[in-house]
mmCIF file of C-alpha atoms in Angstrom:
data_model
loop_
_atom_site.group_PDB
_atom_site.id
_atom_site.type_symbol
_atom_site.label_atom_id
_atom_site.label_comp_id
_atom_site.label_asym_id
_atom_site.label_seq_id
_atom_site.Cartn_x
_atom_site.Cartn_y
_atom_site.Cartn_z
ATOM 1 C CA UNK A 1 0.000 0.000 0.000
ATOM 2 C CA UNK A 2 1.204 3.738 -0.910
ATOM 3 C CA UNK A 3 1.569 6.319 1.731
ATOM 4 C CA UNK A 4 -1.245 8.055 -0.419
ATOM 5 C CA UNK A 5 -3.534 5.241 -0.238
ATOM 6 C CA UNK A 6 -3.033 4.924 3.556
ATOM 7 C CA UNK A 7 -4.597 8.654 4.358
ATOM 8 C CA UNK A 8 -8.073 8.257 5.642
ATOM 9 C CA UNK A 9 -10.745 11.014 3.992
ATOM 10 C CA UNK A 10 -9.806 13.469 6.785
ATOM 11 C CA UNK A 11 -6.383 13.563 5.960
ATOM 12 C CA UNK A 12 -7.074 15.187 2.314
ATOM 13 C CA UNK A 13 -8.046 18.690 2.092
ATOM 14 C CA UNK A 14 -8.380 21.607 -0.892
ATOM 15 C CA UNK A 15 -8.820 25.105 -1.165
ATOM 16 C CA UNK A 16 -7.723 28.115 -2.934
ATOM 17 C CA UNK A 17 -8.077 31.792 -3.395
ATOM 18 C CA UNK A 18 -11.454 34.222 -3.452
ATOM 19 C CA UNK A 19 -11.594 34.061 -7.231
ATOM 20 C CA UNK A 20 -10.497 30.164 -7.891
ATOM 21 C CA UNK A 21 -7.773 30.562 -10.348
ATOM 22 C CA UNK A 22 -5.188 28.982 -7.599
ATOM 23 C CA UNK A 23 -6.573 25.635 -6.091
ATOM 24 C CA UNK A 24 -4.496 23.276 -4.347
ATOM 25 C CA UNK A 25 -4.987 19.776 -2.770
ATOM 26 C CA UNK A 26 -3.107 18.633 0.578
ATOM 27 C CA UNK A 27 -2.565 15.178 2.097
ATOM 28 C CA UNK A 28 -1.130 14.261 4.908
ATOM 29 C CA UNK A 29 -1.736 15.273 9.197
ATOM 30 C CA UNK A 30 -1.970 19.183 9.927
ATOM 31 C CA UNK A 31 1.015 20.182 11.699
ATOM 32 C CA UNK A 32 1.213 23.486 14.168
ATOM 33 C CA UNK A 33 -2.411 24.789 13.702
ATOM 34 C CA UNK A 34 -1.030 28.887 14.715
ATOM 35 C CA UNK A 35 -2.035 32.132 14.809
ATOM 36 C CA UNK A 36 0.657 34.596 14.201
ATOM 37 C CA UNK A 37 0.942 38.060 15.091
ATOM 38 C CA UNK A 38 4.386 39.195 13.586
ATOM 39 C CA UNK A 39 4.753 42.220 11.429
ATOM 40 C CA UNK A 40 4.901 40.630 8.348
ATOM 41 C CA UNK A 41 1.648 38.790 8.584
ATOM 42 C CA UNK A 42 -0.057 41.916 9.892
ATOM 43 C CA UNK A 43 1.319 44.208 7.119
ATOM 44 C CA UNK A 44 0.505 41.473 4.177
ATOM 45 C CA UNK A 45 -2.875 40.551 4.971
ATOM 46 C CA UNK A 46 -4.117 44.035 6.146
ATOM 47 C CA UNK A 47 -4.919 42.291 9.791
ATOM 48 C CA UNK A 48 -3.225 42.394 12.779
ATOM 49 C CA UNK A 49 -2.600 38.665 12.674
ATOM 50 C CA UNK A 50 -3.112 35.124 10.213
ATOM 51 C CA UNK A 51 -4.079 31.606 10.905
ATOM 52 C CA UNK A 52 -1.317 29.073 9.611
ATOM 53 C CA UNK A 53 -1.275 25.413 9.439
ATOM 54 C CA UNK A 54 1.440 23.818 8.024
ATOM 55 C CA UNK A 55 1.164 20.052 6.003
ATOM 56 C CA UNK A 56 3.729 17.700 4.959
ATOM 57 C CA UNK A 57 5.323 19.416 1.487
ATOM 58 C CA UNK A 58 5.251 15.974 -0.928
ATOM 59 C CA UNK A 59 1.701 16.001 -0.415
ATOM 60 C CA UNK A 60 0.799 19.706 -1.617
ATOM 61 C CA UNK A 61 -0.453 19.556 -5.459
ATOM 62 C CA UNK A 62 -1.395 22.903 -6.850
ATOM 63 C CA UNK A 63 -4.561 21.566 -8.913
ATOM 64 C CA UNK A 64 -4.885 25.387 -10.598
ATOM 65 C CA UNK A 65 -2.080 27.707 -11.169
ATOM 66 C CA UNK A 66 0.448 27.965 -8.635
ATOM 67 C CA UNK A 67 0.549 31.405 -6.280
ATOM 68 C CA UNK A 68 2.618 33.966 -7.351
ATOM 69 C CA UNK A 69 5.593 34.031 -4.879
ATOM 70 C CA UNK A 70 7.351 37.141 -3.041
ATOM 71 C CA UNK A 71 10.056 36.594 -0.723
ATOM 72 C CA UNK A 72 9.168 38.463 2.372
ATOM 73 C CA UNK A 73 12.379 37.290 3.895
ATOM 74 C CA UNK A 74 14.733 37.484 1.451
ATOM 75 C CA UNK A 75 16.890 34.414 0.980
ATOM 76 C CA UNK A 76 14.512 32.387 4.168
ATOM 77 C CA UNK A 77 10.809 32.839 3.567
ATOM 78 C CA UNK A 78 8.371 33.393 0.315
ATOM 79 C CA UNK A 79 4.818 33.793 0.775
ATOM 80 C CA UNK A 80 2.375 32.856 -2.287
ATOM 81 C CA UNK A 81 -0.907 34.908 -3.072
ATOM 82 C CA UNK A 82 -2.646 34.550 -6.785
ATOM 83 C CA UNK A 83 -1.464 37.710 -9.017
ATOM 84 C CA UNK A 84 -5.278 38.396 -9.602
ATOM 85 C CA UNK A 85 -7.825 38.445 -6.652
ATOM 86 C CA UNK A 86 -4.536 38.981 -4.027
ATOM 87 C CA UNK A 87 -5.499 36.203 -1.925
ATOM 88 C CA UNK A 88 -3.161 35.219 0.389
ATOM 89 C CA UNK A 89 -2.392 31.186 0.326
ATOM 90 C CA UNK A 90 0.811 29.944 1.473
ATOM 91 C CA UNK A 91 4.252 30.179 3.357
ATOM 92 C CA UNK A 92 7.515 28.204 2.381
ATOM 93 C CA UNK A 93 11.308 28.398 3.797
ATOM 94 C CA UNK A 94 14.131 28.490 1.181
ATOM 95 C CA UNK A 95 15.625 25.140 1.790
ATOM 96 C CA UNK A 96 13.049 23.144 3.247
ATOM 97 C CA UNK A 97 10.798 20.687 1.498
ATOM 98 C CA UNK A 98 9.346 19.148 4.282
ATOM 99 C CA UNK A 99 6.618 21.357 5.229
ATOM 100 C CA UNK A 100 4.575 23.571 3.461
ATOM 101 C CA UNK A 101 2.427 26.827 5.604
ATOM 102 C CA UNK A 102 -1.324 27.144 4.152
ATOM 103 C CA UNK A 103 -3.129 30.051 5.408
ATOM 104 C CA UNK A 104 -5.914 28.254 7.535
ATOM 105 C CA UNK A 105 -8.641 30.857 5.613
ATOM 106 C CA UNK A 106 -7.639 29.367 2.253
ATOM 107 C CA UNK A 107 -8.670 26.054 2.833
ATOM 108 C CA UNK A 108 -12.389 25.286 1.744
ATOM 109 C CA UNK A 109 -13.786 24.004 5.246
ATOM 110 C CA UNK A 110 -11.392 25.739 7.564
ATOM 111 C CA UNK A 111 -14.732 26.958 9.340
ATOM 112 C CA UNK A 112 -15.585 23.286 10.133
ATOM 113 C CA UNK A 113 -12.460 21.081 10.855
ATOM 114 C CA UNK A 114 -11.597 20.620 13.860
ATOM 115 C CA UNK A 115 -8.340 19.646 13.340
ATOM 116 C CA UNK A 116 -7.159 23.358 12.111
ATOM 117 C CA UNK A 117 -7.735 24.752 15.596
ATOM 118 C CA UNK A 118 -4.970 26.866 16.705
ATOM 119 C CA UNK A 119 -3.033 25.831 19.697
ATOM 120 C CA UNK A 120 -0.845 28.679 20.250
ATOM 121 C CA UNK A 121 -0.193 32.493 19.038
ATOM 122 C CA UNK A 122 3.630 33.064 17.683
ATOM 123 C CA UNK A 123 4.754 36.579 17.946
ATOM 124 C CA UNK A 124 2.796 37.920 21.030
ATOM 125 C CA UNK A 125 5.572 40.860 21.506
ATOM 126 C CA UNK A 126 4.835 41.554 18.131
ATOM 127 C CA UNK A 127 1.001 41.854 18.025
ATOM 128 C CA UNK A 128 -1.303 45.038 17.855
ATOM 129 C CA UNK A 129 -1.188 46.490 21.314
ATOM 130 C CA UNK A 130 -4.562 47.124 21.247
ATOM 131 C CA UNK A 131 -5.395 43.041 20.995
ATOM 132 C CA UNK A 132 -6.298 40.993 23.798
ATOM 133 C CA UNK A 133 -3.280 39.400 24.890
ATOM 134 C CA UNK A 134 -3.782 35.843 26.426
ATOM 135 C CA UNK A 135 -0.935 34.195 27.103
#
């Protein structure tokens, strides 16, 4: 049996952007369900934090066209949005294939799976100082 064949239903999840043209599938367990409050997150998205999940990298398959990328962190971290609605999708590190970041909101039933609950907030120096801070 395949490691594909061995992920149950719950294990597979899509999404993509606000106007479709980027769609993406992921298999495999959700890994570090965050919320994260740093500067770049807060300046990108126009919020004062984002709701990342990461999933194992060999089982992302971009099933429309691929996010455009921009390296936030030059030579470390690029962050993929689709060049026309702006959507925000995605997260990878320069050098490591392992894990891929999805942007919790992009995925079609973040609203409804359990599994994408956050379990801790990155950044908390960082964040708005007008947010509720629990720690």
């Amino acid at each position: 049996m395949s490691e594909t064949e061995a992920v149950t239903g719950s294990d597979v999840r899509s999404g993509g952007c606000l106007c479709g043209k980027v769609r993406f599938t992921v298999i495999g367990p959700v890994d570090d369900p965050h919320i994260c409050a740093c500067k770049h997150c807060a300046k990108r998205s126009g919020s004062p934090f984002q709701w990342w999940v990461g999933f194992p990298m060999p089982g992302l398959e971009w099933t429309g066209a691929e996010p455009t990328w921009f390296d936030t962190h030059p030579g470390k971290t690029a962050r993929g949005f689709c060049p026309d609605c702006g959507s925000h999708i995605a997260a990878r590190d320069h050098g490591d294939d392992t894990v891929i970041g999805i942007l919790a909101t992009a995925l079609d039933h973040h609203d409804t799976d359990p599994d994408l609950v956050p379990t801790n907030l990155n950044r908390l120096p960082e964040a708005a100082p007008w947010l509720a801070q629990a720690g």
